mmCIF file of C-alpha atoms in Angstrom:
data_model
loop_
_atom_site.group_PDB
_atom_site.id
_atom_site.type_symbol
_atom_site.label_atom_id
_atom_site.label_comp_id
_atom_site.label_asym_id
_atom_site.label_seq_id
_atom_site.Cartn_x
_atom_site.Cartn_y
_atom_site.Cartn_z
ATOM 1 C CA UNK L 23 97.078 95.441 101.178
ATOM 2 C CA UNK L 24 97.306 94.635 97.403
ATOM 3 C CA UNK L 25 94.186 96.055 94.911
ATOM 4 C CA UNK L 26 94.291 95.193 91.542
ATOM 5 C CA UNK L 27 91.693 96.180 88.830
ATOM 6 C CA UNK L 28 91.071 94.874 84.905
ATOM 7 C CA UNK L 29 90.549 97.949 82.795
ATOM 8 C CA UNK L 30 89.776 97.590 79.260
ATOM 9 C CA UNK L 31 92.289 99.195 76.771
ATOM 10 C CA UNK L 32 92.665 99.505 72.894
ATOM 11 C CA UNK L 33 94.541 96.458 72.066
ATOM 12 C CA UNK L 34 93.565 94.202 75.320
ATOM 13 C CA UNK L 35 92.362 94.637 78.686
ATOM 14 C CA UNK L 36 95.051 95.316 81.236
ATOM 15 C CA UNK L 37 95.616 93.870 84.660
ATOM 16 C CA UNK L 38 96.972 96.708 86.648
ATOM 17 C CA UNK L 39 98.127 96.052 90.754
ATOM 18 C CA UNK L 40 99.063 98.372 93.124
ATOM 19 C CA UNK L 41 101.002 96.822 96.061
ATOM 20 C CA UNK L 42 100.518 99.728 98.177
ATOM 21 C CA UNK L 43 104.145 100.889 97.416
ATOM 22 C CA UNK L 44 103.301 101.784 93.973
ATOM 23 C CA UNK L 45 102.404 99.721 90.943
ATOM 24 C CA UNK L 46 103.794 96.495 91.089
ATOM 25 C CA UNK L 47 102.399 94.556 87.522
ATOM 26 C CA UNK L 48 100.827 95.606 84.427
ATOM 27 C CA UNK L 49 100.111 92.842 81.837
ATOM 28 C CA UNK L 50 97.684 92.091 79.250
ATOM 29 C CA UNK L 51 94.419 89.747 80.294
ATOM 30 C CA UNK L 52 94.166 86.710 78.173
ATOM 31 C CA UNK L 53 92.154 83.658 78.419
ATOM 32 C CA UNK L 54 94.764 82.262 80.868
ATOM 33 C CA UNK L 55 93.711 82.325 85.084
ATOM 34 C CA UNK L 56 94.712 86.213 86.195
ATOM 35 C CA UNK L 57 98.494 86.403 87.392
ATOM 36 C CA UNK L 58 98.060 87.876 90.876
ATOM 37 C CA UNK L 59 99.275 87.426 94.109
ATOM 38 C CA UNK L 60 97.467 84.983 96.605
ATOM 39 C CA UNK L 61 95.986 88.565 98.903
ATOM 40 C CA UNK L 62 94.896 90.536 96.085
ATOM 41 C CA UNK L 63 91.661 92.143 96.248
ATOM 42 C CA UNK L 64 89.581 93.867 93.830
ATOM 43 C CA UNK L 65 89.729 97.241 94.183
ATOM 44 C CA UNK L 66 90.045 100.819 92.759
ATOM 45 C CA UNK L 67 92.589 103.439 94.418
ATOM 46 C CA UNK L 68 93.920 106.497 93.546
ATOM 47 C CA UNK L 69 97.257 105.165 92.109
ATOM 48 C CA UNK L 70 95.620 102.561 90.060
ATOM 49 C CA UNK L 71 92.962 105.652 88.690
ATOM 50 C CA UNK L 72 96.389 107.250 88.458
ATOM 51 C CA UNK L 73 97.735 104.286 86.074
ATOM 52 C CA UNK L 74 94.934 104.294 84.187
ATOM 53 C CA UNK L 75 94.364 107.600 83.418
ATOM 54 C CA UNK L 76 98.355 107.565 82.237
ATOM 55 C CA UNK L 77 97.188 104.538 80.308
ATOM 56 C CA UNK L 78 94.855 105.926 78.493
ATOM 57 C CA UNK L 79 96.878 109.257 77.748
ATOM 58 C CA UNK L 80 99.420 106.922 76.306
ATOM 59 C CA UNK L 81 97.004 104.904 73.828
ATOM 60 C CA UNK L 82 95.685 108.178 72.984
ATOM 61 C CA UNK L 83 99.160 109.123 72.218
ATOM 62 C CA UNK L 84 98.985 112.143 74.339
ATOM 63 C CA UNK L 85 101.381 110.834 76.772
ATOM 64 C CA UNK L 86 105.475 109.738 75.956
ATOM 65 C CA UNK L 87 106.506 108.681 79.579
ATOM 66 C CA UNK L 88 105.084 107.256 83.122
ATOM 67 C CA UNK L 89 105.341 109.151 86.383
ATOM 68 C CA UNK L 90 103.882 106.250 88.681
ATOM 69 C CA UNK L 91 105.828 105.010 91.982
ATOM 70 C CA UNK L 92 106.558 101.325 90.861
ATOM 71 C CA UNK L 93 107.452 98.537 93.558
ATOM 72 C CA UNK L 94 109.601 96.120 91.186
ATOM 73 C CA UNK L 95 110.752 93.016 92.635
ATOM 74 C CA UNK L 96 113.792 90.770 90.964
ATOM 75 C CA UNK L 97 117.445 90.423 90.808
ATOM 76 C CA UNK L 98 120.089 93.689 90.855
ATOM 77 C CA UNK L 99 120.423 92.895 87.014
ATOM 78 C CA UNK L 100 116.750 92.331 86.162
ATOM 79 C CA UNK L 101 116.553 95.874 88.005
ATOM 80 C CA UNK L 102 119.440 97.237 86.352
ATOM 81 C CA UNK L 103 117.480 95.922 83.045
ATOM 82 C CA UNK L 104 114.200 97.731 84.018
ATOM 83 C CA UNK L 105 115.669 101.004 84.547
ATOM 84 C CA UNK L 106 117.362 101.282 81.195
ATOM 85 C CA UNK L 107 114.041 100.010 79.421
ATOM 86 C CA UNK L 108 112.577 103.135 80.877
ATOM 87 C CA UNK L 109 115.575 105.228 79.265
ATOM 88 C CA UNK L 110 114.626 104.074 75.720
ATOM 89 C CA UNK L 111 112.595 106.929 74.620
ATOM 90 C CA UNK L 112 109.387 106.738 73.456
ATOM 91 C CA UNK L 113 109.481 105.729 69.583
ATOM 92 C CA UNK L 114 113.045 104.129 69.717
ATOM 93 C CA UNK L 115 114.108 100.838 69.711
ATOM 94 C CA UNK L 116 117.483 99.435 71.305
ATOM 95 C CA UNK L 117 118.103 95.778 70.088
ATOM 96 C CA UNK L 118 119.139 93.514 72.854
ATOM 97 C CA UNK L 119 122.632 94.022 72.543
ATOM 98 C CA UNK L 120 122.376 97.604 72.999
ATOM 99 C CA UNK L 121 120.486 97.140 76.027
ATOM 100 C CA UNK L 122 123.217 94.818 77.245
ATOM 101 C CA UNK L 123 125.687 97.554 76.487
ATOM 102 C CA UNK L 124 123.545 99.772 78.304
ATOM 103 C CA UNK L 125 123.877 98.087 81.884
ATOM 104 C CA UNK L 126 127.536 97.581 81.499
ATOM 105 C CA UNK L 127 127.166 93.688 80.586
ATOM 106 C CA UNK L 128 128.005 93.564 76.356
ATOM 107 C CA UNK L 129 127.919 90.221 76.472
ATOM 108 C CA UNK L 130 125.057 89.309 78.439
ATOM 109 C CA UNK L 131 121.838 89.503 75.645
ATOM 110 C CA UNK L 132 120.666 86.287 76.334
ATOM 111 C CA UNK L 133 120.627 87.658 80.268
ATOM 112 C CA UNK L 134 119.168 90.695 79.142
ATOM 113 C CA UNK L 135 116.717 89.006 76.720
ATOM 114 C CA UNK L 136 115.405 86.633 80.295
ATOM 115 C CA UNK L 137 115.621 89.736 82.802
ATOM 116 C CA UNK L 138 113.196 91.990 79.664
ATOM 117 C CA UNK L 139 110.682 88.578 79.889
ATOM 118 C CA UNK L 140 110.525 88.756 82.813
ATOM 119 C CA UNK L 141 109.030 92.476 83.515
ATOM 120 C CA UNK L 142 106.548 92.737 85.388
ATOM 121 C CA UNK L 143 105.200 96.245 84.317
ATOM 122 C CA UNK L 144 104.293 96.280 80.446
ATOM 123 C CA UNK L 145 104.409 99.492 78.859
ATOM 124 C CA UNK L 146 105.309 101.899 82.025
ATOM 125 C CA UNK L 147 108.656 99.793 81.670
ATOM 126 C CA UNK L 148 108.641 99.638 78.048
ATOM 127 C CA UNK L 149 110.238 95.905 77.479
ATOM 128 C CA UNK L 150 108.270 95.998 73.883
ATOM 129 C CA UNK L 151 110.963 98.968 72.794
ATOM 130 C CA UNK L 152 113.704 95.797 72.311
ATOM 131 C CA UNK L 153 114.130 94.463 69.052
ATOM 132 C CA UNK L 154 116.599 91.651 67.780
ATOM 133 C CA UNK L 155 119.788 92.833 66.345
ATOM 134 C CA UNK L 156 118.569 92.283 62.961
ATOM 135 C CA UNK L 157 115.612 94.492 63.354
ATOM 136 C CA UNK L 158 113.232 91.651 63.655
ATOM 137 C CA UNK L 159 110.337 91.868 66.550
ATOM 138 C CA UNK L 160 111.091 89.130 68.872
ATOM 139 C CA UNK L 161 109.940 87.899 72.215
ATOM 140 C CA UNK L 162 107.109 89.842 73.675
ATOM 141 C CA UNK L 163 104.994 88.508 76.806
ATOM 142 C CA UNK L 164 101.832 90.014 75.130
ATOM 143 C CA UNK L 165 102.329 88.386 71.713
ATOM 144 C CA UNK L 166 104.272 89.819 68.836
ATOM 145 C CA UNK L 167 101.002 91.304 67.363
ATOM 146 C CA UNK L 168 100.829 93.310 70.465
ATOM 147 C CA UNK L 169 104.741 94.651 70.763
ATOM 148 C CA UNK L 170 103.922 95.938 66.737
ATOM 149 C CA UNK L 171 100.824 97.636 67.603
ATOM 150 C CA UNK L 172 102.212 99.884 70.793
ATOM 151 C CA UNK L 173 105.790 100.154 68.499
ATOM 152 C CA UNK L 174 103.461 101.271 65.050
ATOM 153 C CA UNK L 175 101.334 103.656 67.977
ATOM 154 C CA UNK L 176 104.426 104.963 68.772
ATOM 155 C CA UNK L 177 106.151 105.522 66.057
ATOM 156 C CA UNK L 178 102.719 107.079 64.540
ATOM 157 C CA UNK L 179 102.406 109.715 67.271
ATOM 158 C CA UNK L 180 105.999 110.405 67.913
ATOM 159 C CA UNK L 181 106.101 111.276 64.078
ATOM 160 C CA UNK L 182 109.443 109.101 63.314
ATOM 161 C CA UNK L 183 107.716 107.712 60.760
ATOM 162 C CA UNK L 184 104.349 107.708 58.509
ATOM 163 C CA UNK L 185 104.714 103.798 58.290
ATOM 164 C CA UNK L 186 105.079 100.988 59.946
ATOM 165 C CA UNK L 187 109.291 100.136 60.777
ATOM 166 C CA UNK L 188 107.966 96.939 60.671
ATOM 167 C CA UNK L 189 107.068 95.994 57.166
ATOM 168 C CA UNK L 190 109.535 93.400 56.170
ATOM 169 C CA UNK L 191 107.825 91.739 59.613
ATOM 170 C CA UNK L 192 104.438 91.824 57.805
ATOM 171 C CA UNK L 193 105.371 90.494 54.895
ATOM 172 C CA UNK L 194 106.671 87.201 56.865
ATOM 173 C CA UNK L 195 103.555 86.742 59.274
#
């Protein structure tokens, strides 16, 4: 059986689903129809209370990593990907080509680039930690405005840095 439940968080609500191996999708509501699969019901069990209690430690930047069973579904390489997202610690970024590096694949950032788009769990697998080569914020499911708010929260709590990494980005938007 599949639950899912929307629970409201600081930047945007989240959609949070537990396939009943563990947490399958986390992504930010918008105005678009909800993502879920076709038997999802609404529903609150312990590992989604679990997620969002984890959640909420980590916008309250009490809490630096996840310890949630996840049921990810894709490709060997998009779960290749996946794991090393979740090996960028927390207030560090890895551009794309280190990431590439990372799962033995130098070449392959554009591969890398489609296998972080398509994550399915935002912030437990920390996608928004990739940054272009450059140092530029690029592609982010939730919006650019969202990957600089959980990077600045990060960077703010982790202590790396009293402002934002991102400032030359301001100054463009």
């Amino acid at each position: 059986m599949i639950h899912y439940l929307v629970h409201p968080m600081p930047l945007r609500p989240l959609l949070i689903v537990d396939s009943g191996r563990g947490i399958s999708q986390i992504d930010f509501v918008t105005d678009d129809p909800l993502p879920l699969p076709p038997d999802a019901t609404e529903r609150v069990t312990p590992l989604l209370q679990r997620a969002v209690t984890q959640l909420t430690e980590y916008f309250a930047g009490c809490r630096r990593t996840f310890d949630l069973p996840l049921d990810e579904r894709g490709t060997p390489f998009q779960l290749r990907v996946w794991a090393a997202l979740r090996r960028i610690p927390y207030g560090v970024t890895w551009s794309y080509k280190q990431l590439a590096a990372e799962v033995g694949s130098p070449r392959g950032f554009r591969a890398v680039g489609m296998a972080n788009h398509c994550n399915p769990i935002s912030i437990v697998t920390p996608c928004h930690r990739v940054i272009g080569t450059n140092g530029t914020l690029v592609g982010y499911a939730g919006g650019i405005d969202i990957k600089r708010a959980l990077l600045d929260l990060e960077m703010r709590f982790s202590g790396r840095l009293s402002q934002s990494l991102f400032a030359d980005d301001l100054e463009k938007s």
